[in-house]
Amino acid sequence: MANSIKVLNDKCVGCGQCAGACPFGAISMVERPEHPKKFKLAVIDLNKCTYCGTCFQTCKFNSIEIKKDAPQAGVDKSEYKGVWVYAEQRHGEIAGVVYELLNEGKRLSKQLGTTLSAVLIGDNIKSKAQDLISRGADKVYVCDDPIFIEFQDDTYTSILTQLIKKEKPEIILMGATNIGRSFASRVAARIHTGLTADCTSLEIDLETRNLQQTRPAFGGNIMATILTTAHRPQMCTVRHKVFKEAKVEEGRKGEIVDCKIDVATLVNRTKFLGFIKDESSNVNIGDADIIVAGGRGLGKSDGFKLLKDLAELLGGAVGASRAAVDSEWIPYSHQIGQTGKTVAPKVYIACGISGQIQHTVGMNSSDIIIAINKDASCPMMQTATYALEGDLYEIIPNIIKEIKSIRCN
């Protein structure tokens, strides 16, 4: 990554091509002091520059000089202590994945003989710190300021980066949510460490204190275990519903640290316009106890009307495989699997889903799996708790009829 950039005044001809090419609006053209109103000079605003190198590649006159950091040989790992969980929140509500990470973080911190901390960023959010302590956090860092009222990559990345550099945690766990995926990589790049995304298992090598981060790879066909051996902290994102939630311990004590925030250091290149809530589903599949999911075997979009009737009757939600979403039979918000959501309902009813690993990695933690499929040899039928072989368009209406009959009686 670059650490310095400048315009060589004696080579700049004032053509303005670099200013037009900069994707961040960090370059402006100004009058030269020695030739006012006659010649222009490019000036780089370092508060906006991301050192992406676009201007350097565009300039035909070699008038921009960019220097890069020398490769790091590693860090003094003994300086880094503690397990951190990023306590994601939106509009004052803590994300469910946070409580799962606190549960796993508590296990990891015990193995390492260290403390478990949570980082809470938001506006008027300090009141939520005790919720995190009651779920296992020994310490909560609270970054409370109106600038954090809505999530924006720049401000959240800056404050978390500053805190990490100051406190030096050994491990940082974040949810693989839209927010977590959006800025975890930015933080990792700023602190020069690795990031493993979408982890499904975490273990500690006690001899090296390395975090063994396991995740699906090569389209979900294998499980890869990744290590960050030379750098710290070790960072990863974890999918929702992979781990069990930490239980509430009433009256548990912990430390709350109010972080001092210098707003002037938080450069923000975006403007928040508004928040539009997804109203496409009455039940969030990530929180549903019962899910009725459909795949390519439905054969048509109308098949989801049948699944919706069954889901509503059971008080559940409708899910889908990627094949059904790619066929535009149902919106992406219903997709379950490696490229969708991870779920762990009490009952998962798979209708016309073959059960490829890309899908099962998102639902294999379900307590009971019921598969309905014509192909008795497909993976889903082989792994299901109960397998119903036959035409789903015959089986499901009979199930609906039977449930209604029982309720009427």
Coordinates of C-alpha atoms in Angstrom, one line a residue:
M1 CA 0.0 0.0 0.0
A2 CA 1.3 3.5 -0.8
N3 CA 2.3 5.8 2.0
S4 CA 3.2 9.0 0.1
I5 CA 2.2 10.7 -3.1
K6 CA 3.1 14.1 -4.6
V7 CA 3.0 16.1 -7.8
L8 CA 6.3 17.0 -9.3
N9 CA 5.8 20.7 -10.2
D10 CA 8.6 20.9 -12.7
K11 CA 7.0 18.1 -14.8
C12 CA 3.3 18.9 -14.4
V13 CA 1.9 20.5 -17.6
G14 CA -1.5 21.3 -16.1
C15 CA -3.4 19.0 -18.6
G16 CA -6.0 18.0 -15.9
Q17 CA -6.2 14.4 -17.0
C18 CA -5.3 13.2 -13.5
A19 CA -8.1 15.3 -12.0
G20 CA -10.6 13.9 -14.4
A21 CA -9.5 10.3 -13.7
C22 CA -9.4 10.5 -9.9
P23 CA -12.4 8.5 -8.6
F24 CA -12.4 10.2 -5.3
G25 CA -12.3 13.9 -6.4
A26 CA -9.0 14.3 -4.6
I27 CA -7.2 16.3 -7.3
S28 CA -7.9 19.9 -8.3
M29 CA -6.2 22.2 -10.8
V30 CA -5.0 25.6 -9.4
E31 CA -3.1 28.5 -10.9
R32 CA 0.7 28.4 -10.7
P33 CA 2.0 31.2 -8.4
E34 CA 4.8 32.0 -11.0
H35 CA 2.3 32.1 -13.9
P36 CA -1.1 33.2 -12.6
K37 CA -4.0 32.8 -15.0
K38 CA -1.7 31.2 -17.6
F39 CA -0.6 27.7 -16.5
K40 CA -2.3 25.2 -14.2
L41 CA -0.9 22.8 -11.6
A42 CA -2.4 19.6 -10.1
V43 CA -2.8 19.6 -6.3
I44 CA -3.7 16.5 -4.4
D45 CA -5.9 16.7 -1.3
L46 CA -4.4 14.0 1.0
N47 CA -7.5 14.0 3.2
K48 CA -9.4 12.6 0.2
C49 CA -6.7 10.6 -1.5
T50 CA -6.7 6.8 -1.0
Y51 CA -3.4 6.2 -2.8
C52 CA -5.2 4.0 -5.4
G53 CA -2.7 5.0 -8.1
T54 CA -5.2 5.9 -10.8
C55 CA -3.7 9.3 -11.3
F56 CA -0.1 7.8 -11.5
Q57 CA -1.2 5.5 -14.2
T58 CA -3.1 8.2 -16.1
C59 CA -0.3 10.8 -16.2
K60 CA 1.7 10.7 -19.4
F61 CA 4.3 13.1 -18.2
N62 CA 5.5 11.2 -15.1
S63 CA 4.7 14.2 -13.0
I64 CA 3.2 12.2 -10.1
E65 CA 5.4 10.3 -7.7
I66 CA 4.0 7.6 -5.5
K67 CA 5.9 5.6 -2.9
K68 CA 4.8 2.3 -1.4
D69 CA 5.4 0.8 2.0
A70 CA 8.1 -1.8 2.2
P71 CA 6.6 -5.3 2.8
Q72 CA 6.2 -6.0 6.5
A73 CA 8.3 -8.7 8.0
G74 CA 5.8 -9.2 10.8
V75 CA 5.0 -7.6 14.2
D76 CA 5.9 -8.2 17.8
K77 CA 2.9 -10.5 18.6
S78 CA 3.6 -10.3 22.3
E79 CA 2.2 -6.7 22.2
Y80 CA -1.2 -7.9 21.2
K81 CA -3.6 -9.2 23.9
G82 CA -7.3 -9.9 24.1
V83 CA -10.2 -11.1 22.0
W84 CA -12.5 -8.4 20.5
V85 CA -16.1 -8.6 19.1
Y86 CA -17.4 -5.8 17.0
A87 CA -20.9 -5.2 18.4
E88 CA -22.8 -4.3 15.3
Q89 CA -25.9 -2.2 15.8
R90 CA -28.4 -0.4 13.6
H91 CA -30.8 2.1 15.0
G92 CA -30.0 1.1 18.5
E93 CA -30.7 -2.6 18.0
I94 CA -27.7 -5.0 18.5
A95 CA -27.4 -7.5 15.7
G96 CA -28.1 -11.1 16.7
V97 CA -24.8 -12.3 15.3
V98 CA -23.0 -10.3 18.0
Y99 CA -24.4 -12.5 20.8
E100 CA -23.2 -15.5 18.9
L101 CA -19.7 -14.0 18.5
L102 CA -19.6 -13.2 22.3
N103 CA -20.3 -16.8 23.0
E104 CA -17.5 -18.0 20.7
G105 CA -15.2 -15.2 21.8
K106 CA -15.7 -16.2 25.4
R107 CA -14.5 -19.7 24.6
L108 CA -11.5 -18.5 22.7
S109 CA -10.5 -16.0 25.3
K110 CA -10.6 -18.7 28.0
Q111 CA -8.3 -20.9 26.0
L112 CA -5.9 -18.0 25.5
G113 CA -6.1 -16.9 29.1
T114 CA -7.1 -13.4 28.2
T115 CA -10.1 -11.0 28.3
L116 CA -13.1 -10.6 26.0
S117 CA -14.0 -7.1 24.9
A118 CA -16.8 -5.6 22.7
V119 CA -16.6 -2.5 20.6
L120 CA -19.8 -0.5 20.3
I121 CA -20.1 2.3 17.8
G122 CA -23.1 4.5 17.4
D123 CA -25.1 7.6 18.5
N124 CA -26.7 7.6 22.0
I125 CA -25.7 3.9 22.3
K126 CA -24.0 3.7 25.7
S127 CA -27.1 2.2 27.3
K128 CA -26.5 -1.0 25.3
A129 CA -23.1 -1.7 26.8
Q130 CA -24.5 -3.5 29.8
D131 CA -26.3 -5.9 27.4
L132 CA -23.0 -6.9 26.0
I133 CA -21.5 -7.4 29.5
S134 CA -24.4 -9.6 30.5
R135 CA -23.7 -11.8 27.5
G136 CA -20.0 -12.3 28.4
A137 CA -18.0 -9.2 27.6
D138 CA -15.4 -8.2 30.3
K139 CA -15.0 -4.8 28.8
V140 CA -16.9 -2.6 26.3
Y141 CA -15.4 0.2 24.4
V142 CA -18.1 2.7 23.6
C143 CA -17.6 5.2 20.7
D144 CA -20.7 7.4 21.1
D145 CA -21.1 10.4 18.9
P146 CA -23.8 11.9 16.5
I147 CA -21.4 11.3 13.6
F148 CA -22.1 7.6 14.0
I149 CA -25.9 7.8 13.9
E150 CA -25.9 5.9 10.6
F151 CA -23.4 3.4 9.4
Q152 CA -20.9 4.8 6.9
D153 CA -17.8 3.0 5.8
D154 CA -15.3 5.9 6.2
T155 CA -16.2 7.0 9.7
Y156 CA -16.7 3.5 11.2
T157 CA -13.4 2.3 9.6
S158 CA -11.5 5.3 10.9
I159 CA -12.6 5.0 14.5
L160 CA -12.2 1.2 14.7
T161 CA -8.8 1.5 13.1
Q162 CA -7.7 4.1 15.6
L163 CA -8.9 2.0 18.5
I164 CA -7.2 -1.1 17.3
K165 CA -3.8 0.7 16.8
K166 CA -4.1 2.1 20.4
E167 CA -5.3 -1.1 22.3
K168 CA -3.7 -3.8 20.1
P169 CA -6.2 -6.8 20.4
E170 CA -5.0 -10.2 19.4
I171 CA -8.2 -11.4 17.7
I172 CA -11.1 -9.4 16.2
L173 CA -14.4 -11.2 15.4
M174 CA -17.0 -9.5 13.2
G175 CA -20.4 -10.6 11.8
A176 CA -20.4 -11.5 8.1
T177 CA -23.4 -9.1 7.6
N178 CA -23.9 -6.4 5.1
I179 CA -22.2 -4.0 7.5
G180 CA -19.4 -6.3 8.6
R181 CA -18.5 -7.3 5.0
S182 CA -18.6 -3.7 4.0
F183 CA -15.9 -2.4 6.3
A184 CA -14.0 -5.3 7.9
S185 CA -11.7 -5.5 4.8
R186 CA -11.1 -1.7 5.0
V187 CA -10.0 -2.0 8.6
A188 CA -7.8 -4.9 7.8
A189 CA -6.1 -3.1 5.0
R190 CA -5.4 0.0 7.2
I191 CA -3.8 -2.0 10.0
H192 CA -1.9 -4.3 7.6
T193 CA -3.3 -7.6 8.6
G194 CA -5.2 -10.5 7.0
L195 CA -8.9 -11.1 7.0
T196 CA -10.7 -14.4 6.6
A197 CA -14.3 -14.0 5.5
D198 CA -17.4 -16.1 6.2
C199 CA -15.9 -18.4 8.8
T200 CA -17.8 -21.4 10.0
S201 CA -15.4 -22.7 12.6
L202 CA -12.7 -21.2 14.9
E203 CA -10.1 -22.9 16.9
I204 CA -6.9 -21.9 18.7
D205 CA -3.4 -23.5 18.3
L206 CA -2.2 -23.1 21.9
E207 CA 1.5 -23.4 21.0
T208 CA 1.5 -20.5 18.5
R209 CA -1.7 -18.7 19.7
N210 CA -2.7 -18.7 16.0
L211 CA -6.4 -18.6 15.2
Q212 CA -7.4 -21.5 12.9
Q213 CA -10.1 -19.9 10.7
T214 CA -12.1 -22.4 8.7
R215 CA -14.4 -21.4 5.8
P216 CA -15.8 -22.8 2.6
A217 CA -13.5 -22.4 -0.5
F218 CA -13.6 -23.1 -4.2
G219 CA -17.4 -22.6 -4.4
G220 CA -18.0 -24.5 -1.2
N221 CA -16.4 -27.8 -2.5
I222 CA -13.8 -27.9 0.2
M223 CA -13.3 -26.4 3.7
A224 CA -10.1 -24.4 4.1
T225 CA -8.4 -23.5 7.3
I226 CA -6.5 -20.2 7.2
L227 CA -3.9 -18.8 9.5
T228 CA -2.5 -15.3 10.1
T229 CA 1.0 -16.3 11.2
A230 CA 3.1 -13.1 10.9
H231 CA 0.7 -10.3 11.7
R232 CA -1.7 -9.2 14.4
P233 CA -4.6 -8.8 15.1
Q234 CA -6.1 -11.9 13.5
M235 CA -9.4 -10.8 11.9
C236 CA -12.3 -12.8 10.6
T237 CA -16.0 -12.4 9.8
V238 CA -18.4 -15.1 10.9
R239 CA -21.8 -15.9 9.4
H240 CA -25.0 -15.5 11.4
K241 CA -26.4 -18.7 13.1
V242 CA -23.0 -20.6 12.9
F243 CA -22.6 -20.4 16.7
K244 CA -25.1 -20.5 19.5
E245 CA -26.0 -17.2 21.3
A246 CA -24.4 -16.4 24.6
K247 CA -26.8 -16.7 27.5
V248 CA -27.7 -13.7 29.6
E249 CA -26.1 -13.6 33.0
E250 CA -28.1 -11.1 35.1
G251 CA -26.0 -8.9 37.3
R252 CA -22.7 -9.6 35.6
K253 CA -20.1 -6.9 36.1
G254 CA -17.8 -5.5 33.5
E255 CA -15.8 -2.3 32.5
I256 CA -17.3 0.3 30.2
V257 CA -14.7 2.5 28.5
D258 CA -15.8 5.8 27.0
C259 CA -13.6 6.4 23.9
K260 CA -12.5 10.0 23.2
I261 CA -13.3 10.9 19.6
D262 CA -11.6 13.6 17.6
V263 CA -14.2 14.1 14.9
A264 CA -11.7 16.1 12.8
T265 CA -9.8 13.0 12.1
L266 CA -12.8 11.1 10.7
V267 CA -12.8 12.0 7.0
N268 CA -16.1 11.0 5.4
R269 CA -16.5 11.0 1.6
T270 CA -20.1 9.9 1.4
K271 CA -23.5 11.4 2.3
F272 CA -26.2 9.3 4.0
L273 CA -29.5 9.8 2.1
G274 CA -31.9 7.5 3.8
F275 CA -32.7 4.0 5.0
I276 CA -35.2 1.8 3.1
K277 CA -36.4 -1.3 5.0
D278 CA -36.9 -4.6 3.1
E279 CA -40.6 -5.3 3.3
S280 CA -40.5 -8.3 0.9
S281 CA -41.0 -10.8 3.8
N282 CA -43.0 -10.7 6.9
V283 CA -40.7 -13.1 8.7
N284 CA -36.9 -12.7 8.7
I285 CA -35.5 -16.1 7.6
G286 CA -32.5 -15.6 9.8
D287 CA -34.6 -15.6 12.9
A288 CA -37.4 -18.1 11.9
D289 CA -37.9 -21.3 13.8
I290 CA -39.5 -22.9 10.8
I291 CA -38.4 -22.4 7.2
V292 CA -40.0 -23.8 4.0
A293 CA -37.5 -23.5 1.2
G294 CA -37.8 -24.2 -2.5
G295 CA -35.2 -24.9 -5.2
R296 CA -35.0 -25.7 -8.9
G297 CA -37.2 -28.7 -8.4
L298 CA -40.2 -26.4 -8.1
G299 CA -40.0 -25.9 -11.8
K300 CA -41.8 -22.5 -11.8
S301 CA -42.2 -19.3 -9.8
D302 CA -45.8 -20.3 -8.9
G303 CA -44.4 -23.1 -6.7
F304 CA -43.5 -20.5 -4.1
K305 CA -47.2 -19.6 -3.6
L306 CA -47.6 -23.2 -2.4
L307 CA -44.6 -22.9 -0.1
K308 CA -45.9 -19.6 1.2
D309 CA -49.2 -21.2 2.1
L310 CA -47.4 -23.9 4.1
A311 CA -45.1 -21.5 5.8
E312 CA -47.9 -19.2 6.9
L313 CA -49.8 -22.2 8.3
L314 CA -46.8 -23.2 10.3
G315 CA -45.8 -19.7 11.4
G316 CA -42.6 -19.9 9.4
A317 CA -40.7 -18.1 6.6
V318 CA -40.0 -18.9 3.0
G319 CA -36.4 -19.6 1.9
A320 CA -34.9 -20.5 -1.4
S321 CA -31.8 -22.0 -3.1
R322 CA -29.6 -19.9 -5.4
A323 CA -31.0 -21.7 -8.4
A324 CA -34.5 -20.4 -7.6
V325 CA -33.3 -16.9 -7.0
D326 CA -31.2 -16.9 -10.2
S327 CA -34.3 -18.0 -12.1
E328 CA -36.0 -14.8 -10.6
W329 CA -38.7 -16.9 -9.0
I330 CA -38.2 -15.1 -5.6
P331 CA -36.1 -12.1 -4.4
Y332 CA -32.5 -12.6 -3.2
S333 CA -33.5 -11.7 0.4
H334 CA -34.8 -15.3 0.7
Q335 CA -31.7 -17.0 -0.5
I336 CA -30.0 -19.5 1.8
G337 CA -26.5 -20.8 1.4
Q338 CA -22.9 -19.8 0.8
T339 CA -23.9 -16.7 -1.2
G340 CA -27.1 -16.1 0.8
K341 CA -28.0 -16.3 4.5
T342 CA -27.1 -18.8 7.1
V343 CA -30.1 -20.2 9.1
A344 CA -30.5 -22.6 12.0
P345 CA -34.3 -23.2 12.4
K346 CA -35.9 -25.9 14.5
V347 CA -37.5 -27.3 11.3
Y348 CA -36.2 -26.9 7.8
I349 CA -38.4 -28.2 5.0
A350 CA -36.4 -28.5 1.7
C351 CA -38.7 -28.7 -1.3
G352 CA -37.2 -29.6 -4.6
I353 CA -33.6 -28.8 -3.4
S354 CA -30.9 -31.3 -4.4
G355 CA -28.7 -30.3 -1.5
Q356 CA -25.4 -29.2 -3.0
I357 CA -22.8 -28.1 -0.5
Q358 CA -23.2 -24.4 -1.5
H359 CA -26.7 -24.6 -0.1
T360 CA -26.3 -27.0 2.8
V361 CA -23.5 -24.9 4.3
G362 CA -26.2 -22.3 5.0
M363 CA -28.7 -24.6 6.7
N364 CA -27.0 -27.7 8.0
S365 CA -27.3 -26.5 11.6
S366 CA -31.1 -27.0 11.5
D367 CA -32.5 -29.2 14.3
I368 CA -34.8 -31.2 12.0
I369 CA -34.5 -31.4 8.2
I370 CA -37.4 -32.6 6.1
A371 CA -36.7 -33.2 2.4
I372 CA -39.3 -33.5 -0.3
N373 CA -37.9 -34.6 -3.7
K374 CA -38.6 -37.0 -6.5
D375 CA -34.9 -38.0 -6.5
A376 CA -34.3 -40.2 -3.5
S377 CA -30.5 -40.3 -4.2
C378 CA -29.9 -36.6 -4.0
P379 CA -27.7 -35.3 -1.2
M380 CA -30.5 -33.5 0.6
M381 CA -32.6 -36.7 0.8
Q382 CA -29.7 -38.6 2.1
T383 CA -28.9 -36.2 4.9
A384 CA -32.4 -35.3 5.9
T385 CA -34.0 -36.3 9.2
Y386 CA -37.1 -37.3 7.3
A387 CA -37.2 -37.8 3.5
L388 CA -40.4 -37.8 1.5
E389 CA -39.9 -39.2 -2.0
G390 CA -42.5 -38.0 -4.5
D391 CA -44.0 -35.0 -6.3
L392 CA -44.0 -32.0 -4.0
Y393 CA -47.1 -30.7 -5.8
E394 CA -48.9 -33.7 -4.5
I395 CA -47.2 -34.0 -1.1
I396 CA -47.4 -30.4 0.1
P397 CA -51.1 -29.9 -0.6
N398 CA -51.8 -33.1 1.4
I399 CA -49.7 -31.8 4.3
I400 CA -51.6 -28.5 4.3
K401 CA -54.9 -30.3 4.2
E402 CA -53.8 -32.6 7.1
I403 CA -52.7 -29.6 9.3
K404 CA -55.9 -27.8 8.7
S405 CA -57.9 -30.9 9.5
I406 CA -56.0 -31.3 12.8
R407 CA -56.5 -27.7 13.8
C408 CA -60.2 -27.8 13.0
N409 CA -60.6 -30.8 15.2

